mmCIF file of C-alpha atoms in Angstrom:
data_model
loop_
_atom_site.group_PDB
_atom_site.id
_atom_site.type_symbol
_atom_site.label_atom_id
_atom_site.label_comp_id
_atom_site.label_asym_id
_atom_site.label_seq_id
_atom_site.Cartn_x
_atom_site.Cartn_y
_atom_site.Cartn_z
ATOM 1 C CA MET A 23 32.348 56.008 -0.768
ATOM 2 C CA SER A 24 30.532 53.498 -2.929
ATOM 3 C CA THR A 25 26.771 53.451 -2.556
ATOM 4 C CA ASP A 26 26.440 50.089 -4.339
ATOM 5 C CA ALA A 27 28.762 48.205 -2.012
ATOM 6 C CA GLU A 28 27.234 45.947 0.607
ATOM 7 C CA LEU A 29 27.496 47.118 4.165
ATOM 8 C CA GLY A 30 29.593 45.189 6.674
ATOM 9 C CA PHE A 31 30.603 45.980 10.246
ATOM 10 C CA VAL A 32 33.610 45.143 12.364
ATOM 11 C CA LEU A 33 32.758 45.186 16.060
ATOM 12 C CA ASP A 34 35.405 45.662 18.713
ATOM 13 C CA ALA A 35 35.037 44.034 22.134
ATOM 14 C CA GLY A 36 33.371 47.035 23.781
ATOM 15 C CA ALA A 37 30.810 47.432 21.009
ATOM 16 C CA ALA A 38 30.061 43.697 20.883
ATOM 17 C CA ALA A 39 29.702 43.531 24.680
ATOM 18 C CA ARG A 40 27.044 46.234 24.495
ATOM 19 C CA ILE A 41 24.815 43.999 22.389
ATOM 20 C CA TYR A 42 24.342 41.894 25.531
ATOM 21 C CA LEU A 43 24.712 44.422 28.347
ATOM 22 C CA LEU A 44 22.707 47.618 28.192
ATOM 23 C CA ASP A 45 24.374 51.007 27.933
ATOM 24 C CA VAL A 46 24.294 54.093 25.717
ATOM 25 C CA ALA A 47 25.829 52.174 22.790
ATOM 26 C CA THR A 48 23.228 49.394 22.961
ATOM 27 C CA ARG A 49 20.580 51.244 20.990
ATOM 28 C CA SER A 50 22.851 51.612 17.951
ATOM 29 C CA VAL A 51 24.651 48.266 18.121
ATOM 30 C CA ARG A 52 21.410 46.329 18.547
ATOM 31 C CA GLU A 53 19.952 48.061 15.525
ATOM 32 C CA ILE A 54 22.932 46.802 13.520
ATOM 33 C CA TYR A 55 22.758 43.383 15.220
ATOM 34 C CA GLU A 56 19.115 42.916 14.301
ATOM 35 C CA ARG A 57 19.410 44.071 10.698
ATOM 36 C CA PHE A 58 22.852 42.887 9.635
ATOM 37 C CA VAL A 59 22.901 39.275 10.697
ATOM 38 C CA GLY A 60 26.006 37.572 9.302
ATOM 39 C CA ARG A 61 27.508 40.882 8.280
ATOM 40 C CA MET A 62 29.075 41.684 11.643
ATOM 41 C CA HIS A 63 32.680 40.590 11.922
ATOM 42 C CA ALA A 64 35.409 40.282 14.531
ATOM 43 C CA PRO A 65 38.818 38.649 14.925
ATOM 44 C CA THR A 66 38.796 35.559 17.161
ATOM 45 C CA MET A 67 40.761 37.291 19.920
ATOM 46 C CA ILE A 68 37.591 39.276 20.683
ATOM 47 C CA TYR A 69 36.498 36.178 22.642
ATOM 48 C CA SER A 70 39.215 36.511 25.292
ATOM 49 C CA GLU A 71 38.866 40.297 25.373
ATOM 50 C CA ILE A 72 35.096 40.318 25.851
ATOM 51 C CA CYS A 73 35.177 37.468 28.426
ATOM 52 C CA GLY A 74 38.003 39.252 30.271
ATOM 53 C CA ALA A 75 35.847 42.355 30.588
ATOM 54 C CA TRP A 76 32.865 40.352 31.887
ATOM 55 C CA LEU A 77 35.166 38.570 34.348
ATOM 56 C CA ASN A 78 36.222 41.955 35.714
ATOM 57 C CA ALA A 79 32.556 42.527 36.490
ATOM 58 C CA VAL A 80 32.500 39.175 38.331
ATOM 59 C CA ARG A 81 35.587 40.150 40.360
ATOM 60 C CA GLU A 82 33.911 43.409 41.357
ATOM 61 C CA GLU A 83 30.758 41.460 42.258
ATOM 62 C CA ARG A 84 28.641 43.470 39.863
ATOM 63 C CA ILE A 85 27.544 40.232 38.185
ATOM 64 C CA THR A 86 27.556 36.621 39.341
ATOM 65 C CA TRP A 87 29.300 33.668 37.780
ATOM 66 C CA ASP A 88 25.889 32.565 36.442
ATOM 67 C CA ASP A 89 25.479 35.967 34.808
ATOM 68 C CA TYR A 90 28.923 35.614 33.278
ATOM 69 C CA TRP A 91 28.101 32.194 31.821
ATOM 70 C CA ALA A 92 24.836 33.560 30.404
ATOM 71 C CA LEU A 93 26.740 36.350 28.635
ATOM 72 C CA ARG A 94 29.473 34.040 27.396
ATOM 73 C CA ARG A 95 26.890 31.530 26.134
ATOM 74 C CA ALA A 96 24.924 34.239 24.303
ATOM 75 C CA PHE A 97 28.047 35.430 22.502
ATOM 76 C CA GLN A 98 29.101 31.897 21.612
ATOM 77 C CA ILE A 99 25.662 31.025 20.232
ATOM 78 C CA ASP A 100 25.788 34.115 18.035
ATOM 79 C CA THR A 101 29.166 33.094 16.638
ATOM 80 C CA ASP A 102 28.185 29.404 16.277
ATOM 81 C CA GLU A 103 25.062 30.403 14.353
ATOM 82 C CA GLY A 104 26.894 32.874 12.125
ATOM 83 C CA VAL A 105 25.088 35.965 13.427
ATOM 84 C CA ILE A 106 28.526 37.399 14.210
ATOM 85 C CA ARG A 107 31.294 36.062 11.985
ATOM 86 C CA LEU A 108 34.714 35.422 13.447
ATOM 87 C CA TRP A 109 37.932 35.455 11.452
ATOM 88 C CA SER A 110 41.166 33.768 12.418
ATOM 89 C CA ASP A 111 43.752 36.097 13.931
ATOM 90 C CA GLU A 112 46.435 34.182 12.068
ATOM 91 C CA GLN A 113 45.933 36.036 8.814
ATOM 92 C CA LEU A 114 45.609 39.395 10.588
ATOM 93 C CA HIS A 115 49.033 39.693 12.210
ATOM 94 C CA HIS A 116 50.554 41.472 9.233
ATOM 95 C CA ALA A 117 47.544 43.755 8.851
ATOM 96 C CA ALA A 118 47.732 44.698 12.550
ATOM 97 C CA ILE A 119 51.420 45.495 12.278
ATOM 98 C CA GLU A 120 50.800 47.566 9.160
ATOM 99 C CA VAL A 121 48.148 49.543 11.053
ATOM 100 C CA GLN A 122 50.683 50.366 13.785
ATOM 101 C CA GLU A 123 53.384 51.166 11.242
ATOM 102 C CA GLU A 124 51.119 53.548 9.390
ATOM 103 C CA LEU A 125 50.032 55.303 12.579
ATOM 104 C CA THR A 126 53.708 55.652 13.504
ATOM 105 C CA ARG A 127 54.451 57.213 10.129
ATOM 106 C CA LEU A 128 51.561 59.635 10.559
ATOM 107 C CA TYR A 129 52.812 60.523 14.024
ATOM 108 C CA LEU A 130 56.383 61.117 12.856
ATOM 109 C CA ASP A 131 55.081 63.212 9.975
ATOM 110 C CA GLY A 132 53.327 65.347 12.569
ATOM 111 C CA ARG A 133 50.006 64.593 10.997
ATOM 112 C CA ARG A 134 46.583 63.588 12.209
ATOM 113 C CA HIS A 135 47.254 61.088 14.958
ATOM 114 C CA GLY A 136 49.138 61.352 18.203
ATOM 115 C CA SER A 137 49.483 57.852 19.554
ATOM 116 C CA LEU A 138 49.462 54.215 18.637
ATOM 117 C CA VAL A 139 46.328 52.217 19.197
ATOM 118 C CA HIS A 140 46.566 49.242 21.514
ATOM 119 C CA ALA A 141 47.799 46.021 19.907
ATOM 120 C CA HIS A 142 44.334 44.415 20.306
ATOM 121 C CA ASP A 143 42.744 47.351 18.562
ATOM 122 C CA ALA A 144 45.119 47.138 15.628
ATOM 123 C CA TYR A 145 43.543 43.754 14.822
ATOM 124 C CA TYR A 146 40.064 45.291 14.561
ATOM 125 C CA ALA A 147 41.366 48.052 12.279
ATOM 126 C CA GLY A 148 43.353 45.461 10.297
ATOM 127 C CA LEU A 149 40.271 43.273 9.883
ATOM 128 C CA ALA A 150 38.218 46.246 8.654
ATOM 129 C CA ARG A 151 40.905 47.035 6.088
ATOM 130 C CA ASN A 152 41.285 43.456 4.878
ATOM 131 C CA LEU A 153 37.538 42.847 4.641
ATOM 132 C CA ARG A 154 37.210 45.998 2.596
ATOM 133 C CA ALA A 155 40.030 44.890 0.309
ATOM 134 C CA GLU A 156 38.921 41.262 -0.040
ATOM 135 C CA THR A 157 35.191 41.793 -0.416
ATOM 136 C CA SER A 158 34.887 45.341 -1.811
ATOM 137 C CA ASP A 159 32.191 45.820 0.831
ATOM 138 C CA ARG A 160 31.687 49.125 2.585
ATOM 139 C CA VAL A 161 33.043 48.216 6.006
ATOM 140 C CA ILE A 162 32.376 50.334 9.086
ATOM 141 C CA LEU A 163 34.292 49.790 12.317
ATOM 142 C CA ILE A 164 32.133 50.111 15.437
ATOM 143 C CA THR A 165 33.957 50.963 18.644
ATOM 144 C CA ASN A 166 33.345 52.604 22.008
ATOM 145 C CA ASP A 167 37.025 53.464 22.326
ATOM 146 C CA ALA A 168 38.074 57.027 21.483
ATOM 147 C CA LYS A 169 41.685 56.101 20.772
ATOM 148 C CA LEU A 170 40.738 53.417 18.271
ATOM 149 C CA TRP A 171 38.138 55.768 16.780
ATOM 150 C CA ARG A 172 40.776 58.450 16.191
ATOM 151 C CA GLY A 173 43.328 55.939 14.883
ATOM 152 C CA ALA A 174 40.808 54.436 12.449
ATOM 153 C CA ARG A 175 39.859 57.893 11.174
ATOM 154 C CA ALA A 176 43.535 58.726 10.642
ATOM 155 C CA LEU A 177 43.873 55.540 8.586
ATOM 156 C CA GLY A 178 40.948 56.530 6.376
ATOM 157 C CA LEU A 179 38.565 53.879 7.705
ATOM 158 C CA GLU A 180 34.882 54.497 8.271
ATOM 159 C CA VAL A 181 34.298 54.329 12.008
ATOM 160 C CA PHE A 182 31.316 54.877 14.269
ATOM 161 C CA HIS A 183 31.547 55.549 18.012
ATOM 162 C CA GLY A 184 28.876 53.440 19.686
ATOM 163 C CA ASN A 185 28.241 56.036 22.382
ATOM 164 C CA THR A 186 27.027 58.582 19.860
ATOM 165 C CA CYS A 187 23.864 60.239 21.170
ATOM 166 C CA ASP A 188 22.292 63.624 20.518
ATOM 167 C CA LEU A 189 21.315 64.066 24.182
ATOM 168 C CA GLY A 190 18.034 65.509 23.055
ATOM 169 C CA ILE A 191 19.740 68.686 21.837
ATOM 170 C CA GLY A 192 20.022 67.593 18.219
ATOM 171 C CA ARG A 193 23.817 67.501 18.077
ATOM 172 C CA ALA A 194 25.755 64.247 17.927
ATOM 173 C CA HIS A 195 27.825 63.838 21.043
ATOM 174 C CA VAL A 196 30.068 61.108 22.399
ATOM 175 C CA GLY A 197 30.990 60.600 25.966
ATOM 176 C CA ARG A 198 30.559 58.824 29.213
ATOM 177 C CA PRO A 199 27.066 59.141 30.622
ATOM 178 C CA GLY A 200 27.193 61.861 33.221
ATOM 179 C CA SER A 201 26.358 65.464 33.808
ATOM 180 C CA THR A 202 25.986 66.265 30.110
ATOM 181 C CA PHE A 203 23.491 63.481 29.478
ATOM 182 C CA PRO A 204 19.731 64.081 29.695
ATOM 183 C CA GLU A 205 19.306 61.907 32.753
ATOM 184 C CA GLY A 206 22.809 62.425 34.096
ATOM 185 C CA ALA A 207 24.515 59.243 35.214
ATOM 186 C CA ASN A 208 21.112 57.501 35.036
ATOM 187 C CA CYS A 209 21.577 57.388 31.288
ATOM 188 C CA ALA A 210 23.693 54.307 31.993
ATOM 189 C CA PRO A 211 22.333 51.759 31.478
ATOM 190 C CA CYS A 212 20.434 53.422 28.692
ATOM 191 C CA THR A 213 16.923 52.062 29.065
ATOM 192 C CA PHE A 214 15.283 54.366 26.536
ATOM 193 C CA LYS A 215 12.509 55.433 28.900
ATOM 194 C CA ARG A 216 11.832 59.187 28.813
ATOM 195 C CA CYS A 217 14.901 59.487 26.635
ATOM 196 C CA PRO A 218 14.753 62.750 24.667
ATOM 197 C CA SER A 219 17.424 61.648 22.178
ATOM 198 C CA THR A 220 16.362 61.528 18.556
ATOM 199 C CA PHE A 221 19.624 60.045 17.335
ATOM 200 C CA TYR A 222 19.414 56.823 15.394
ATOM 201 C CA VAL A 223 21.774 55.072 13.032
ATOM 202 C CA ASN A 224 20.396 55.488 9.538
ATOM 203 C CA LEU A 225 20.996 52.038 8.089
ATOM 204 C CA ASP A 226 18.774 52.594 5.058
ATOM 205 C CA GLU A 227 20.901 55.400 3.678
ATOM 206 C CA PRO A 228 23.937 55.217 5.928
ATOM 207 C CA PRO A 229 25.840 58.502 6.060
ATOM 208 C CA LEU A 230 29.630 58.559 6.127
ATOM 209 C CA HIS A 231 30.844 57.115 9.455
ATOM 210 C CA LEU A 232 27.137 56.394 10.184
ATOM 211 C CA GLY A 233 26.900 59.988 11.435
ATOM 212 C CA SER A 234 29.267 59.268 14.322
ATOM 213 C CA GLY A 235 29.806 61.850 17.009
ATOM 214 C CA VAL A 236 33.378 62.936 17.641
ATOM 215 C CA PRO A 237 34.761 61.731 20.983
ATOM 216 C CA SER A 238 36.325 64.381 23.143
ATOM 217 C CA ARG A 239 39.893 63.875 24.368
ATOM 218 C CA ALA A 240 38.568 62.956 27.793
ATOM 219 C CA SER A 241 36.079 60.319 26.678
ATOM 220 C CA ALA A 242 36.778 56.606 26.737
ATOM 221 C CA MET B 11 37.287 41.727 -20.736
ATOM 222 C CA SER B 12 35.116 39.159 -18.956
ATOM 223 C CA PRO B 13 32.756 40.451 -16.222
ATOM 224 C CA ALA B 14 34.461 38.157 -13.685
ATOM 225 C CA VAL B 15 37.782 39.853 -14.347
ATOM 226 C CA ARG B 16 36.362 43.373 -14.658
ATOM 227 C CA ASN B 17 34.525 43.013 -11.324
ATOM 228 C CA ALA B 18 37.154 40.991 -9.497
ATOM 229 C CA PRO B 19 37.840 41.965 -5.865
ATOM 230 C CA PRO B 20 41.053 43.922 -5.236
ATOM 231 C CA ILE B 21 42.837 40.862 -3.865
ATOM 232 C CA ALA B 22 42.681 39.358 -7.352
ATOM 233 C CA TRP B 23 43.750 42.506 -9.215
ATOM 234 C CA PRO B 24 47.153 42.661 -10.898
ATOM 235 C CA SER B 25 49.897 44.011 -8.668
ATOM 236 C CA LEU B 26 52.481 46.562 -9.703
ATOM 237 C CA SER B 27 54.994 43.697 -9.733
ATOM 238 C CA ASP B 28 52.780 41.843 -12.246
ATOM 239 C CA LEU B 29 52.687 44.960 -14.348
ATOM 240 C CA ALA B 30 56.464 45.441 -14.203
ATOM 241 C CA ARG B 31 56.963 41.834 -15.287
ATOM 242 C CA ALA B 32 54.449 42.184 -18.128
ATOM 243 C CA ILE B 33 56.278 45.099 -19.711
ATOM 244 C CA GLY B 34 59.795 44.084 -18.663
ATOM 245 C CA MET B 35 60.418 47.163 -16.565
ATOM 246 C CA ASP B 36 62.029 47.686 -13.175
ATOM 247 C CA LEU B 37 59.393 47.956 -10.419
ATOM 248 C CA GLY B 38 60.920 51.131 -8.946
ATOM 249 C CA ALA B 39 60.981 52.891 -12.313
ATOM 250 C CA LEU B 40 57.439 51.732 -13.058
ATOM 251 C CA SER B 41 56.163 53.075 -9.726
ATOM 252 C CA ARG B 42 57.497 56.524 -10.554
ATOM 253 C CA LEU B 43 55.606 56.815 -13.843
ATOM 254 C CA GLY B 44 52.920 59.502 -13.833
ATOM 255 C CA ALA B 45 50.418 57.100 -15.432
ATOM 256 C CA ILE B 46 50.965 54.630 -12.584
ATOM 257 C CA LYS B 47 50.728 57.293 -9.886
ATOM 258 C CA ALA B 48 47.393 58.399 -11.364
ATOM 259 C CA MET B 49 45.898 54.904 -11.075
ATOM 260 C CA ARG B 50 43.530 53.877 -8.322
ATOM 261 C CA ARG B 51 45.511 51.664 -5.964
ATOM 262 C CA GLU B 52 44.545 49.264 -3.222
ATOM 263 C CA LYS B 53 47.114 47.898 -0.818
ATOM 264 C CA VAL B 54 46.427 44.219 -0.133
ATOM 265 C CA GLY B 55 48.927 42.732 2.294
ATOM 266 C CA ARG B 56 52.315 43.791 0.988
ATOM 267 C CA GLU B 57 51.204 44.243 -2.590
ATOM 268 C CA VAL B 58 49.880 47.328 -4.331
ATOM 269 C CA LYS B 59 46.998 46.324 -6.579
ATOM 270 C CA VAL B 60 45.550 48.195 -9.527
ATOM 271 C CA PRO B 61 42.159 47.670 -11.195
ATOM 272 C CA PRO B 62 42.133 45.354 -14.251
ATOM 273 C CA ILE B 63 40.503 47.949 -16.487
ATOM 274 C CA GLU B 64 43.232 50.499 -15.718
ATOM 275 C CA VAL B 65 45.962 47.915 -16.211
ATOM 276 C CA HIS B 66 44.497 47.091 -19.597
ATOM 277 C CA ALA B 67 44.527 50.758 -20.641
ATOM 278 C CA PHE B 68 48.097 51.147 -19.393
ATOM 279 C CA LEU B 69 49.347 48.106 -21.292
ATOM 280 C CA VAL B 70 47.735 49.370 -24.488
ATOM 281 C CA SER B 71 49.388 52.763 -23.952
ATOM 282 C CA ARG B 72 52.746 50.917 -23.707
ATOM 283 C CA GLY B 73 52.301 49.392 -27.130
ATOM 284 C CA LEU B 74 50.498 46.094 -26.524
ATOM 285 C CA SER B 75 47.554 45.338 -28.775
ATOM 286 C CA ALA B 76 44.132 45.590 -27.128
ATOM 287 C CA ASP B 77 43.719 41.800 -27.426
ATOM 288 C CA GLY B 78 47.197 41.105 -26.085
ATOM 289 C CA ALA B 79 46.653 43.418 -23.110
ATOM 290 C CA GLU B 80 43.319 41.769 -22.400
ATOM 291 C CA ARG B 81 44.865 38.282 -22.480
ATOM 292 C CA GLU B 82 47.595 39.423 -20.096
ATOM 293 C CA VAL B 83 45.110 40.914 -17.608
ATOM 294 C CA GLU B 84 42.704 37.958 -17.875
ATOM 295 C CA GLN B 85 45.504 35.497 -17.174
ATOM 296 C CA ILE B 86 46.718 37.297 -14.037
ATOM 297 C CA VAL B 87 43.264 37.878 -12.560
ATOM 298 C CA GLN B 88 41.839 34.445 -13.423
ATOM 299 C CA GLN B 89 44.848 32.786 -11.818
ATOM 300 C CA ARG B 90 44.283 34.798 -8.616
ATOM 301 C CA LEU B 91 40.536 34.111 -8.649
ATOM 302 C CA SER B 92 41.091 30.367 -8.926
ATOM 303 C CA ARG B 93 43.488 30.512 -5.966
ATOM 304 C CA LEU B 94 40.885 32.463 -4.014
ATOM 305 C CA SER B 95 38.124 29.918 -4.622
ATOM 306 C CA ALA B 96 40.531 27.171 -3.563
ATOM 307 C CA ALA B 97 41.212 29.109 -0.371
ATOM 308 C CA ALA B 98 37.468 29.505 0.225
ATOM 309 C CA ASP B 99 37.197 25.722 0.363
ATOM 310 C CA VAL B 100 39.679 25.377 3.217
ATOM 311 C CA GLU B 101 38.373 24.025 6.468
ATOM 312 C CA PRO B 102 37.520 26.884 8.830
ATOM 313 C CA VAL B 103 39.699 27.301 11.888
ATOM 314 C CA GLN B 104 38.293 26.003 15.155
ATOM 315 C CA ILE B 105 39.958 27.768 18.026
ATOM 316 C CA ARG B 106 39.492 25.017 20.601
ATOM 317 C CA GLY B 107 41.745 22.166 19.622
ATOM 318 C CA GLN B 108 45.326 21.159 19.177
ATOM 319 C CA LEU B 109 47.914 23.887 18.890
ATOM 320 C CA ILE B 110 48.921 24.506 15.329
ATOM 321 C CA ARG B 111 52.301 25.999 14.634
ATOM 322 C CA SER B 112 52.250 29.323 12.790
ATOM 323 C CA THR B 113 54.468 29.758 9.789
ATOM 324 C CA SER B 114 55.116 32.752 7.594
ATOM 325 C CA GLU B 115 53.031 30.950 4.960
ATOM 326 C CA SER B 116 50.065 30.389 7.286
ATOM 327 C CA MET B 117 50.038 34.052 8.279
ATOM 328 C CA ARG B 118 49.600 35.178 4.702
ATOM 329 C CA GLY B 119 46.686 34.571 2.447
ATOM 330 C CA PRO B 120 43.025 35.526 2.544
ATOM 331 C CA LEU B 121 41.002 35.836 5.734
ATOM 332 C CA ARG B 122 39.928 32.522 7.213
ATOM 333 C CA PRO B 123 36.600 31.996 8.998
ATOM 334 C CA ALA B 124 36.887 30.712 12.567
ATOM 335 C CA TYR B 125 34.518 29.166 15.114
ATOM 336 C CA LEU B 126 34.588 28.879 18.883
ATOM 337 C CA SER B 127 33.174 25.352 18.921
ATOM 338 C CA ASP B 128 32.538 22.448 16.573
ATOM 339 C CA LYS B 129 29.074 23.807 15.737
ATOM 340 C CA ARG B 130 28.590 25.364 12.309
ATOM 341 C CA PRO B 131 25.788 27.544 10.951
ATOM 342 C CA ASP B 132 23.033 25.437 9.397
ATOM 343 C CA PRO B 133 23.246 26.086 5.631
ATOM 344 C CA ASN B 134 19.501 25.387 5.322
ATOM 345 C CA ARG B 135 18.510 27.905 7.958
ATOM 346 C CA PRO B 136 19.619 31.504 7.565
ATOM 347 C CA PRO B 137 20.988 32.865 10.845
ATOM 348 C CA ARG B 138 18.739 35.259 12.730
ATOM 349 C CA ALA B 139 19.258 37.639 15.589
ATOM 350 C CA ASN B 140 17.645 36.221 18.687
ATOM 351 C CA MET B 141 16.057 39.300 20.238
ATOM 352 C CA GLU B 142 14.184 37.189 22.824
ATOM 353 C CA ARG B 143 17.525 36.058 24.220
ATOM 354 C CA LEU B 144 18.646 39.688 24.489
ATOM 355 C CA ARG B 145 15.411 40.649 26.238
ATOM 356 C CA ALA B 146 16.001 37.818 28.730
ATOM 357 C CA LEU B 147 19.486 39.212 29.392
ATOM 358 C CA ASP B 148 18.037 42.722 29.851
ATOM 359 C CA GLU B 149 15.618 41.308 32.407
ATOM 360 C CA ARG B 150 18.434 39.467 34.156
ATOM 361 C CA PHE B 151 20.602 42.587 34.452
ATOM 362 C CA LYS B 152 17.891 45.216 34.997
ATOM 363 C CA ASP B 153 18.739 45.735 38.670
ATOM 364 C CA LYS B 154 22.499 45.489 38.329
ATOM 365 C CA GLY B 155 23.076 49.159 37.552
ATOM 366 C CA HIS B 156 25.737 50.365 35.158
ATOM 367 C CA ILE B 157 28.462 47.831 34.389
ATOM 368 C CA PRO B 158 31.457 49.749 33.003
ATOM 369 C CA ILE B 159 32.622 47.260 30.372
ATOM 370 C CA GLU B 160 34.666 49.840 28.470
ATOM 371 C CA GLU B 161 36.564 50.681 31.652
ATOM 372 C CA TYR B 162 37.239 46.997 32.262
ATOM 373 C CA ILE B 163 38.602 46.596 28.754
ATOM 374 C CA ALA B 164 40.796 49.694 29.190
ATOM 375 C CA ARG B 165 41.931 48.442 32.602
ATOM 376 C CA ASP B 166 43.057 45.135 31.086
ATOM 377 C CA ARG B 167 45.338 47.165 28.856
ATOM 378 C CA GLU B 168 46.946 49.256 31.583
ATOM 379 C CA ARG B 169 50.412 48.212 32.488
ATOM 380 C CA ASP B 170 50.380 48.956 36.177
ATOM 381 C CA GLU B 171 52.911 46.215 36.930
ATOM 382 C CA TYR B 172 56.086 45.406 35.071
#
């Protein structure tokens, strides 16, 4: 791990969505969002993935159409202004396929990784790899998805799980807010009030994988 | 060796194929050499790249003069760097617009910036994170409870119908 390299981040749809909608991951992703303007990256297909997720919330009547448009507008402004940089999917197809091929090889070799990541996710991992190769930057993939997290680790990428929290017990933990969290299910959305967690992403001297917790098999 | 070549990004480094051509050796045989296996390698697309400084040392060990090896490395890397800067000048992709047919050529090459609209970042004004906008969103959603975005994304990927 080079200490001189500039830091860059690839955000997947779940991590990017948490910039705008509060949850456990918001604390960490907003810290990155505020400090690394223009150094957060995503493939263009994130747009349909993130809007699709917000539209599910509309269908379940958890948010209104107006809410949806506010979220969509906020994301678009950030990409228009270069706060989050988008990259064409066109040049990522081969990288995404190579990600899946390598995970298949690892699986057949009986090593490290049990399943393929979803096709969408292969583009995030492929973008992280290509950015690292093309820019020599230290690139960290940020995801709230355990499968992508495990796949990225198997590929040798640096990856941080956005839901990493120490729950106030001083040990990094990843999971869905629930019985193991300090305020139980009330930890979602994470509003930081009375929160006993002392976890923070150290962006001044970022540790390997940003000190990510390890998702359990059951976590999303 | 010039600093530009010494510090070139991996995409501009010589590939093993370049190296095989430079010393007139079969790529397969070259790849099996211990000296090659010991080199730092970066896979860029379908090519395996090796750092200019290590290529230079290898070429010298194969009998090229130090100057000759340097010229060889400079030529390969400079050529790649000039292609890269040409690529950096290409018009960014705008995803709302006419369909453009993909070709095997268009799918290769360096990453290309893309935008959702015809707006572009103002070069005279560095972008900044708009925390006020996020606070307004927090206020808007404060009574909505937990919205399980990750579950929605996972649900979109389930194949419950064929």
